Amino acid sequence: MGEAAVGEGPGGASKLEVLSACFGYDAFRPGQEALIDALLARRDVVGIMPTGAGKSLCYQVPALMMEGITIVVSPLIALMKDQVGALTQAGVAAAFINSSLRPQEVGEVIRDAKAGKYRIIYVAPERLSNPLFMGFCTAADIAMVTVDEAHCVSQWGHDFRPSYREIARFVAALPARPIVGAFTATATAQVRADIAELLALHDAYVLVSGFNRENLYFSVKRPKDKMATLLEFLGQRRDACGIVYCATRAGVEEVCAELVECGYAATRYHAGLDDGERLGNQDDFVYERSRIMVATNAFGMGIDKSNLAFVVHYNMPKNLESYYQEAGRAGRDGEPAVCLTLYSAQDVETGKFLISKSYEDGDHDWEARQARQANDLDLLKKMTWYCTTSDCLRGYILKYFGEQAPVFCGCCSNCDTQFEAVDVTIDAQKVISCVMRLERQNRAFGKALIAKSLHGSKDKQVTGRGLDKLSTYGIMAEVPVKRIMDIINYLVEKGWVSQSNSEYPTLGLTERSLEVIRGKAQVLMQLPKLPKAAESEEGSEAQAGTQAGGRAGVGSGSRAGGKDGAPAGTQAGMHGHPELYERLVALRRQLAEEAGMPAYIVFSNAALNDMCRKLPRTPEEFLSVNGVGQAKKEAYSAPFTQAIRDYCNNSQGQAPRVP
Ligand code: ADP
Ligand code: MG
């Protein structure tokens, strides 16, 4: 053991052996291996992977294979508690130091650390400038410093933490420079550059893993009654845990009260609650005394709860970065999960209001502030498009993050409602000719007014500006205004019409506009297929131009109330043993309570499902279950295999295996 080379774990174990023996997994997920290899070759790394991709293992595996101690800088107390709990369950000696410990407890941890008890120590960034802690680190062998949620170092990220700026100083003050690894889910170029610079990384290996999360089902609904839709959604998922995000504190209060009223074990979290209640509610959720957390975006960064079956956005969030991070908290265990957004036009107004409010006061650099505000509005616009597009939702997200995506993913509400391409070229020509006429008069208007004018609205805003005098006035009388807006949004998204970035965005022509006018481009828009009956009523040869109008109601209507193809409510996977699954869930809860641990730290749902598939009846068989390493085998094989044996022996119609 003394001569263990770099790249070998305790006793010379390989990284795969560590993965299997400690964590109970038999393969790395995409990106993990490359980052682990780089760290083991003593190179700094930046790992950018979506939430739930498995960043922790990227530094935990090498930490167990190196000589010396790994310090993990982590922003939130709950996060540290979770991670240390999970490591302890996996048989790894780990500890955390943060303000939740009393000074005496901190002293004990440091004393144990000095005695070589821990391989991995989690600390809050503030701790790095503490003399006692610094004294320990300079005397100890610190092999690696890992920065979790590394975007906190950048003021362009969404969770800037000034104390993260201490990290580089801390690393530089150590007698021997450790390897530094930085991990985050935030992918913007600016944040990435800040991470490398502000953490003073040396020639870092940067890995950006794919942003696709296959087990997530994306869904957008535009219901008239959001609460009714939410209740229907939750009613199909009675035994599942999840988060409902609201844009405002008032929204949280209202939704949470309603859910509690309807008998749901829901709790709430927002910055307006006092610390005690917030932490208490968070604990209730983590320990599953409450299944549903209703929260503002203040909730979640520190929560690694892996068994969330859904994340609902009751309001549209402010940008896709936040959205994907929040939605990505669903299904970290790899099990199917649903990410539902309930959109209304009012959400856009709320979003704009919140942005303008956040810039009300601040630094005095007016121009910089304007630039950032314009940027925020632009991000909000792209979020709105996500909610209104009829394209594949997954595709939209992936393209936003700069990835290629197929047109049809087959696992989102848009793909599921069986859209078909409808030719809206004639409608598009009408829109563009209206914009063109205005441009010739040196005038420009926003899409709402243009849509109303095309529809022939007698609205004062239209007539007052003389928009009823245009020759295009009323030429789309048969198409509802909302549908005209959809078409305009689509034209803007595809670059057939431009939209300015000003406070009141106006429409303009692009080079491609003329292609449409001249009939050189065909504009196809995804619209839901018509039900058979309606089709025959309308006549099979409906004019292309009116087709869009005729279908308007179908588009939003079916999405609003209709049944979606989202994964079913139960969290039991495809193994045909729902009854056993329920028993194992109960057993897990009991054992977790005894150990004072959240249930998902004892075993993930994925592990329970795997038990139902493999039906292990001996400790050795138990070890083959996904998520069972040596330590969990020792601790849990007896009660779980017992439960499985009982089930197999008692269940009728089952072909129990003979030991
Ligand atoms: P992130 O920090 O990237 O959001 P985590 O590190 O919290 O994600 O990991 C999410 C979940 O994925 C955890 O439950 C973890 O145990 C699991 N996981 C990580 N790597 C693997 C793997 N190679 N195989 C199976 N599960 C994994
Ligand atoms: Mg993480």
PDB file of C-alpha atoms in Angstrom, residues 152-382:
ATOM      1  CA  CYS A 152     -20.473  31.579  -7.588  1.00  0.00           C
ATOM      2  CA  VAL A 153     -17.060  33.181  -8.180  1.00  0.00           C
ATOM      3  CA  SER A 154     -18.405  35.216 -11.086  1.00  0.00           C
ATOM      4  CA  GLN A 155     -20.598  38.227 -10.712  1.00  0.00           C
ATOM      5  CA  TRP A 156     -22.088  37.287 -14.078  1.00  0.00           C
ATOM      6  CA  GLY A 157     -23.308  34.009 -12.695  1.00  0.00           C
ATOM      7  CA  HIS A 158     -26.651  33.920 -10.971  1.00  0.00           C
ATOM      8  CA  ASP A 159     -25.375  33.305  -7.445  1.00  0.00           C
ATOM      9  CA  PHE A 160     -22.364  35.549  -6.963  1.00  0.00           C
ATOM     10  CA  ARG A 161     -20.628  34.912  -3.631  1.00  0.00           C
ATOM     11  CA  PRO A 162     -17.886  37.420  -2.805  1.00  0.00           C
ATOM     12  CA  SER A 163     -16.281  34.899  -0.452  1.00  0.00           C
ATOM     13  CA  TYR A 164     -15.503  32.670  -3.456  1.00  0.00           C
ATOM     14  CA  ARG A 165     -12.880  35.264  -4.358  1.00  0.00           C
ATOM     15  CA  GLU A 166     -10.904  34.055  -1.320  1.00  0.00           C
ATOM     16  CA  ILE A 167     -10.260  30.688  -2.894  1.00  0.00           C
ATOM     17  CA  ALA A 168      -7.344  31.689  -5.121  1.00  0.00           C
ATOM     18  CA  ARG A 169      -5.634  33.407  -2.203  1.00  0.00           C
ATOM     19  CA  PHE A 170      -6.101  30.342  -0.037  1.00  0.00           C
ATOM     20  CA  VAL A 171      -4.625  28.027  -2.652  1.00  0.00           C
ATOM     21  CA  ALA A 172      -1.649  30.332  -3.201  1.00  0.00           C
ATOM     22  CA  ALA A 173      -0.928  30.426   0.534  1.00  0.00           C
ATOM     23  CA  LEU A 174      -0.501  26.661   0.819  1.00  0.00           C
ATOM     24  CA  PRO A 175       3.107  25.449   0.963  1.00  0.00           C
ATOM     25  CA  ALA A 176       2.622  23.059  -1.961  1.00  0.00           C
ATOM     26  CA  ARG A 177       0.103  23.957  -4.633  1.00  0.00           C
ATOM     27  CA  PRO A 178      -2.699  21.387  -4.753  1.00  0.00           C
ATOM     28  CA  ILE A 179      -4.588  20.509  -7.921  1.00  0.00           C
ATOM     29  CA  VAL A 180      -7.668  22.648  -8.333  1.00  0.00           C
ATOM     30  CA  GLY A 181     -10.903  21.391  -9.828  1.00  0.00           C
ATOM     31  CA  ALA A 182     -13.908  23.603 -10.519  1.00  0.00           C
ATOM     32  CA  PHE A 183     -17.431  22.318 -11.216  1.00  0.00           C
ATOM     33  CA  THR A 184     -20.659  24.015 -12.225  1.00  0.00           C
ATOM     34  CA  ALA A 185     -23.744  23.666 -14.390  1.00  0.00           C
ATOM     35  CA  THR A 186     -23.577  27.233 -15.650  1.00  0.00           C
ATOM     36  CA  ALA A 187     -22.258  27.346 -19.145  1.00  0.00           C
ATOM     37  CA  THR A 188     -22.040  30.910 -20.368  1.00  0.00           C
ATOM     38  CA  ALA A 189     -18.664  31.864 -21.818  1.00  0.00           C
ATOM     39  CA  GLN A 190     -18.291  34.822 -19.487  1.00  0.00           C
ATOM     40  CA  VAL A 191     -18.762  32.713 -16.375  1.00  0.00           C
ATOM     41  CA  ARG A 192     -16.417  30.065 -17.696  1.00  0.00           C
ATOM     42  CA  ALA A 193     -13.679  32.632 -18.330  1.00  0.00           C
ATOM     43  CA  ASP A 194     -14.198  34.107 -14.863  1.00  0.00           C
ATOM     44  CA  ILE A 195     -13.815  30.689 -13.264  1.00  0.00           C
ATOM     45  CA  ALA A 196     -10.438  30.048 -14.872  1.00  0.00           C
ATOM     46  CA  GLU A 197      -9.186  33.533 -14.095  1.00  0.00           C
ATOM     47  CA  LEU A 198     -10.565  34.217 -10.630  1.00  0.00           C
ATOM     48  CA  LEU A 199      -9.656  30.773  -9.322  1.00  0.00           C
ATOM     49  CA  ALA A 200      -6.186  31.208 -10.880  1.00  0.00           C
ATOM     50  CA  LEU A 201      -6.309  27.820 -12.566  1.00  0.00           C
ATOM     51  CA  HIS A 202      -3.187  26.517 -14.284  1.00  0.00           C
ATOM     52  CA  ASP A 203      -3.752  25.396 -17.877  1.00  0.00           C
ATOM     53  CA  ALA A 204      -7.012  23.758 -16.892  1.00  0.00           C
ATOM     54  CA  TYR A 205      -8.588  20.881 -18.741  1.00  0.00           C
ATOM     55  CA  VAL A 206     -12.087  22.091 -19.580  1.00  0.00           C
ATOM     56  CA  LEU A 207     -14.868  19.641 -20.210  1.00  0.00           C
ATOM     57  CA  VAL A 208     -18.362  20.680 -21.194  1.00  0.00           C
ATOM     58  CA  SER A 209     -20.544  17.623 -21.227  1.00  0.00           C
ATOM     59  CA  GLY A 210     -23.714  17.251 -23.228  1.00  0.00           C
ATOM     60  CA  PHE A 211     -26.661  19.135 -21.811  1.00  0.00           C
ATOM     61  CA  ASN A 212     -29.255  16.583 -22.743  1.00  0.00           C
ATOM     62  CA  ARG A 213     -30.965  14.833 -19.844  1.00  0.00           C
ATOM     63  CA  GLU A 214     -32.726  11.906 -21.409  1.00  0.00           C
ATOM     64  CA  ASN A 215     -34.864  10.985 -18.421  1.00  0.00           C
ATOM     65  CA  LEU A 216     -36.531  14.389 -18.241  1.00  0.00           C
ATOM     66  CA  TYR A 217     -39.849  14.932 -19.970  1.00  0.00           C
ATOM     67  CA  PHE A 218     -40.395  18.607 -20.838  1.00  0.00           C
ATOM     68  CA  SER A 219     -43.864  20.017 -20.940  1.00  0.00           C
ATOM     69  CA  VAL A 220     -45.365  23.476 -21.355  1.00  0.00           C
ATOM     70  CA  LYS A 221     -49.003  24.231 -20.764  1.00  0.00           C
ATOM     71  CA  ARG A 222     -50.923  27.448 -21.182  1.00  0.00           C
ATOM     72  CA  PRO A 223     -53.889  26.806 -18.949  1.00  0.00           C
ATOM     73  CA  LYS A 224     -56.689  29.225 -18.256  1.00  0.00           C
ATOM     74  CA  ASP A 225     -56.656  28.020 -14.671  1.00  0.00           C
ATOM     75  CA  LYS A 226     -53.153  27.219 -13.492  1.00  0.00           C
ATOM     76  CA  MET A 227     -54.224  25.927 -10.114  1.00  0.00           C
ATOM     77  CA  ALA A 228     -56.665  23.435 -11.609  1.00  0.00           C
ATOM     78  CA  THR A 229     -53.960  22.211 -13.961  1.00  0.00           C
ATOM     79  CA  LEU A 230     -51.463  21.886 -11.134  1.00  0.00           C
ATOM     80  CA  LEU A 231     -53.934  19.931  -9.015  1.00  0.00           C
ATOM     81  CA  GLU A 232     -54.675  17.604 -11.894  1.00  0.00           C
ATOM     82  CA  PHE A 233     -50.964  17.074 -12.449  1.00  0.00           C
ATOM     83  CA  LEU A 234     -50.284  16.380  -8.767  1.00  0.00           C
ATOM     84  CA  GLY A 235     -53.336  14.163  -8.530  1.00  0.00           C
ATOM     85  CA  GLN A 236     -51.638  11.787 -10.952  1.00  0.00           C
ATOM     86  CA  ARG A 237     -48.510  11.718  -8.790  1.00  0.00           C
ATOM     87  CA  ARG A 238     -49.753  11.239  -5.268  1.00  0.00           C
ATOM     88  CA  ASP A 239     -46.707   9.419  -3.941  1.00  0.00           C
ATOM     89  CA  ALA A 240     -44.045  11.512  -5.646  1.00  0.00           C
ATOM     90  CA  CYS A 241     -41.728  14.241  -4.365  1.00  0.00           C
ATOM     91  CA  GLY A 242     -41.185  17.432  -6.298  1.00  0.00           C
ATOM     92  CA  ILE A 243     -40.776  21.196  -6.363  1.00  0.00           C
ATOM     93  CA  VAL A 244     -43.256  23.855  -7.489  1.00  0.00           C
ATOM     94  CA  TYR A 245     -41.454  27.104  -8.302  1.00  0.00           C
ATOM     95  CA  CYS A 246     -43.330  30.414  -8.233  1.00  0.00           C
ATOM     96  CA  ALA A 247     -42.036  33.800  -9.394  1.00  0.00           C
ATOM     97  CA  THR A 248     -42.932  35.691  -6.220  1.00  0.00           C
ATOM     98  CA  ARG A 249     -43.223  35.180  -2.485  1.00  0.00           C
ATOM     99  CA  ALA A 250     -46.919  35.976  -2.656  1.00  0.00           C
ATOM    100  CA  GLY A 251     -47.288  33.289  -5.294  1.00  0.00           C
ATOM    101  CA  VAL A 252     -45.550  30.781  -3.035  1.00  0.00           C
ATOM    102  CA  GLU A 253     -47.876  31.601  -0.147  1.00  0.00           C
ATOM    103  CA  GLU A 254     -50.961  31.287  -2.285  1.00  0.00           C
ATOM    104  CA  VAL A 255     -50.040  28.050  -4.060  1.00  0.00           C
ATOM    105  CA  CYS A 256     -48.745  26.387  -0.912  1.00  0.00           C
ATOM    106  CA  ALA A 257     -51.875  27.277   1.054  1.00  0.00           C
ATOM    107  CA  GLU A 258     -54.071  25.887  -1.707  1.00  0.00           C
ATOM    108  CA  LEU A 259     -52.118  22.624  -1.886  1.00  0.00           C
ATOM    109  CA  VAL A 260     -52.245  22.164   1.873  1.00  0.00           C
ATOM    110  CA  GLU A 261     -55.959  22.897   1.721  1.00  0.00           C
ATOM    111  CA  CYS A 262     -56.327  20.144  -0.861  1.00  0.00           C
ATOM    112  CA  GLY A 263     -54.598  17.687   1.436  1.00  0.00           C
ATOM    113  CA  TYR A 264     -51.098  17.702  -0.004  1.00  0.00           C
ATOM    114  CA  ALA A 265     -48.074  17.494   2.278  1.00  0.00           C
ATOM    115  CA  ALA A 266     -46.649  20.734   0.907  1.00  0.00           C
ATOM    116  CA  THR A 267     -44.297  23.216   2.514  1.00  0.00           C
ATOM    117  CA  ARG A 268     -42.814  26.538   1.407  1.00  0.00           C
ATOM    118  CA  TYR A 269     -39.524  28.352   1.053  1.00  0.00           C
ATOM    119  CA  HIS A 270     -38.736  31.947   0.200  1.00  0.00           C
ATOM    120  CA  ALA A 271     -36.454  34.722   1.381  1.00  0.00           C
ATOM    121  CA  GLY A 272     -39.234  36.377   3.358  1.00  0.00           C
ATOM    122  CA  LEU A 273     -39.393  33.592   5.947  1.00  0.00           C
ATOM    123  CA  ASP A 274     -37.127  33.690   8.968  1.00  0.00           C
ATOM    124  CA  ASP A 275     -34.086  31.412   8.934  1.00  0.00           C
ATOM    125  CA  GLY A 276     -35.574  28.977  11.401  1.00  0.00           C
ATOM    126  CA  GLU A 277     -38.724  28.327   9.418  1.00  0.00           C
ATOM    127  CA  ARG A 278     -36.875  28.180   6.105  1.00  0.00           C
ATOM    128  CA  LEU A 279     -34.416  25.592   7.317  1.00  0.00           C
ATOM    129  CA  GLY A 280     -37.145  23.654   9.092  1.00  0.00           C
ATOM    130  CA  ASN A 281     -39.244  23.517   5.921  1.00  0.00           C
ATOM    131  CA  GLN A 282     -36.244  22.512   3.866  1.00  0.00           C
ATOM    132  CA  ASP A 283     -35.526  19.691   6.295  1.00  0.00           C
ATOM    133  CA  ASP A 284     -39.146  18.568   6.152  1.00  0.00           C
ATOM    134  CA  PHE A 285     -38.822  18.287   2.413  1.00  0.00           C
ATOM    135  CA  VAL A 286     -35.435  16.559   2.453  1.00  0.00           C
ATOM    136  CA  TYR A 287     -36.661  14.045   5.028  1.00  0.00           C
ATOM    137  CA  GLU A 288     -39.977  13.626   3.188  1.00  0.00           C
ATOM    138  CA  ARG A 289     -42.215  14.780   5.957  1.00  0.00           C
ATOM    139  CA  SER A 290     -43.387  17.101   3.171  1.00  0.00           C
ATOM    140  CA  ARG A 291     -43.483  15.785  -0.375  1.00  0.00           C
ATOM    141  CA  ILE A 292     -43.940  19.035  -2.197  1.00  0.00           C
ATOM    142  CA  MET A 293     -41.831  22.148  -1.834  1.00  0.00           C
ATOM    143  CA  VAL A 294     -43.415  25.364  -3.074  1.00  0.00           C
ATOM    144  CA  ALA A 295     -40.646  27.919  -3.425  1.00  0.00           C
ATOM    145  CA  THR A 296     -39.152  30.921  -5.112  1.00  0.00           C
ATOM    146  CA  ASN A 297     -35.871  30.509  -6.932  1.00  0.00           C
ATOM    147  CA  ALA A 298     -34.151  31.090  -3.575  1.00  0.00           C
ATOM    148  CA  PHE A 299     -34.634  27.378  -3.006  1.00  0.00           C
ATOM    149  CA  GLY A 300     -32.602  24.634  -4.461  1.00  0.00           C
ATOM    150  CA  MET A 301     -28.952  25.270  -5.081  1.00  0.00           C
ATOM    151  CA  GLY A 302     -27.943  23.353  -2.008  1.00  0.00           C
ATOM    152  CA  ILE A 303     -30.430  20.567  -2.503  1.00  0.00           C
ATOM    153  CA  ASP A 304     -29.138  17.338  -3.952  1.00  0.00           C
ATOM    154  CA  LYS A 305     -32.289  15.373  -3.224  1.00  0.00           C
ATOM    155  CA  SER A 306     -32.058  12.830  -5.984  1.00  0.00           C
ATOM    156  CA  ASN A 307     -35.569  11.405  -6.090  1.00  0.00           C
ATOM    157  CA  LEU A 308     -37.621  14.330  -7.349  1.00  0.00           C
ATOM    158  CA  ALA A 309     -40.209  13.081  -9.843  1.00  0.00           C
ATOM    159  CA  PHE A 310     -41.205  16.541 -11.012  1.00  0.00           C
ATOM    160  CA  VAL A 311     -40.307  20.203 -11.047  1.00  0.00           C
ATOM    161  CA  VAL A 312     -43.209  22.478 -11.923  1.00  0.00           C
ATOM    162  CA  HIS A 313     -42.718  26.124 -12.816  1.00  0.00           C
ATOM    163  CA  TYR A 314     -45.976  27.779 -11.873  1.00  0.00           C
ATOM    164  CA  ASN A 315     -44.677  30.885 -13.581  1.00  0.00           C
ATOM    165  CA  MET A 316     -42.271  31.235 -16.429  1.00  0.00           C
ATOM    166  CA  PRO A 317     -38.749  31.754 -15.023  1.00  0.00           C
ATOM    167  CA  LYS A 318     -36.579  34.683 -16.055  1.00  0.00           C
ATOM    168  CA  ASN A 319     -34.152  32.899 -18.344  1.00  0.00           C
ATOM    169  CA  LEU A 320     -33.317  29.466 -19.664  1.00  0.00           C
ATOM    170  CA  GLU A 321     -30.165  29.161 -17.556  1.00  0.00           C
ATOM    171  CA  SER A 322     -32.191  29.412 -14.371  1.00  0.00           C
ATOM    172  CA  TYR A 323     -34.915  27.274 -15.871  1.00  0.00           C
ATOM    173  CA  TYR A 324     -32.648  24.420 -16.819  1.00  0.00           C
ATOM    174  CA  GLN A 325     -30.863  24.476 -13.510  1.00  0.00           C
ATOM    175  CA  GLU A 326     -34.120  24.445 -11.571  1.00  0.00           C
ATOM    176  CA  ALA A 327     -35.860  21.920 -13.810  1.00  0.00           C
ATOM    177  CA  GLY A 328     -32.704  19.795 -13.792  1.00  0.00           C
ATOM    178  CA  ARG A 329     -33.212  19.109 -10.097  1.00  0.00           C
ATOM    179  CA  ALA A 330     -35.783  16.550 -11.181  1.00  0.00           C
ATOM    180  CA  GLY A 331     -34.666  12.994 -11.800  1.00  0.00           C
ATOM    181  CA  ARG A 332     -31.061  13.202 -10.639  1.00  0.00           C
ATOM    182  CA  ASP A 333     -31.274   9.496  -9.887  1.00  0.00           C
ATOM    183  CA  GLY A 334     -31.788   8.835 -13.583  1.00  0.00           C
ATOM    184  CA  GLU A 335     -35.422   7.814 -13.182  1.00  0.00           C
ATOM    185  CA  PRO A 336     -38.079   9.316 -15.473  1.00  0.00           C
ATOM    186  CA  ALA A 337     -39.201  12.745 -14.253  1.00  0.00           C
ATOM    187  CA  VAL A 338     -41.351  15.601 -15.554  1.00  0.00           C
ATOM    188  CA  CYS A 339     -40.463  19.285 -15.944  1.00  0.00           C
ATOM    189  CA  LEU A 340     -43.678  21.225 -16.427  1.00  0.00           C
ATOM    190  CA  THR A 341     -43.981  24.945 -17.075  1.00  0.00           C
ATOM    191  CA  LEU A 342     -47.324  26.698 -16.684  1.00  0.00           C
ATOM    192  CA  TYR A 343     -47.154  29.723 -18.908  1.00  0.00           C
ATOM    193  CA  SER A 344     -49.337  32.792 -19.132  1.00  0.00           C
ATOM    194  CA  ALA A 345     -48.814  36.123 -20.859  1.00  0.00           C
ATOM    195  CA  GLN A 346     -48.872  37.743 -17.423  1.00  0.00           C
ATOM    196  CA  ASP A 347     -45.640  35.891 -16.585  1.00  0.00           C
ATOM    197  CA  VAL A 348     -43.837  37.943 -19.223  1.00  0.00           C
ATOM    198  CA  GLU A 349     -45.018  41.148 -17.586  1.00  0.00           C
ATOM    199  CA  THR A 350     -43.982  39.896 -14.146  1.00  0.00           C
ATOM    200  CA  GLY A 351     -40.585  38.954 -15.559  1.00  0.00           C
ATOM    201  CA  LYS A 352     -40.092  42.432 -17.025  1.00  0.00           C
ATOM    202  CA  PHE A 353     -41.182  44.021 -13.783  1.00  0.00           C
ATOM    203  CA  LEU A 354     -38.762  41.935 -11.719  1.00  0.00           C
ATOM    204  CA  ILE A 355     -35.918  42.805 -14.077  1.00  0.00           C
ATOM    205  CA  SER A 356     -36.619  46.528 -13.961  1.00  0.00           C
ATOM    206  CA  LYS A 357     -36.907  46.361 -10.178  1.00  0.00           C
ATOM    207  CA  SER A 358     -33.573  44.607  -9.835  1.00  0.00           C
ATOM    208  CA  TYR A 359     -31.907  47.519 -11.636  1.00  0.00           C
ATOM    209  CA  GLU A 360     -33.653  50.260  -9.705  1.00  0.00           C
ATOM    210  CA  ASP A 361     -30.664  51.036  -7.600  1.00  0.00           C
ATOM    211  CA  GLY A 362     -27.213  49.628  -7.783  1.00  0.00           C
ATOM    212  CA  ASP A 363     -23.908  50.966  -8.971  1.00  0.00           C
ATOM    213  CA  HIS A 364     -23.820  54.329 -10.648  1.00  0.00           C
ATOM    214  CA  ASP A 365     -22.473  53.181 -13.956  1.00  0.00           C
ATOM    215  CA  TRP A 366     -25.671  53.911 -15.846  1.00  0.00           C
ATOM    216  CA  GLU A 367     -24.500  52.558 -19.177  1.00  0.00           C
ATOM    217  CA  ALA A 368     -23.287  49.270 -17.769  1.00  0.00           C
ATOM    218  CA  ARG A 369     -26.570  48.898 -15.957  1.00  0.00           C
ATOM    219  CA  GLN A 370     -28.522  49.552 -19.129  1.00  0.00           C
ATOM    220  CA  ALA A 371     -26.455  46.970 -20.966  1.00  0.00           C
ATOM    221  CA  ARG A 372     -27.087  44.332 -18.345  1.00  0.00           C
ATOM    222  CA  GLN A 373     -30.764  45.137 -18.214  1.00  0.00           C
ATOM    223  CA  ALA A 374     -31.055  44.838 -21.986  1.00  0.00           C
ATOM    224  CA  ASN A 375     -29.256  41.533 -21.736  1.00  0.00           C
ATOM    225  CA  ASP A 376     -31.708  40.313 -19.096  1.00  0.00           C
ATOM    226  CA  LEU A 377     -34.656  41.330 -21.245  1.00  0.00           C
ATOM    227  CA  ASP A 378     -33.160  39.464 -24.144  1.00  0.00           C
ATOM    228  CA  LEU A 379     -32.835  36.332 -22.010  1.00  0.00           C
ATOM    229  CA  LEU A 380     -36.441  36.746 -20.897  1.00  0.00           C
ATOM    230  CA  LYS A 381     -37.509  36.921 -24.528  1.00  0.00           C
ATOM    231  CA  LYS A 382     -35.769  33.658 -25.289  1.00  0.00           C
TER     232      LYS A 382
END
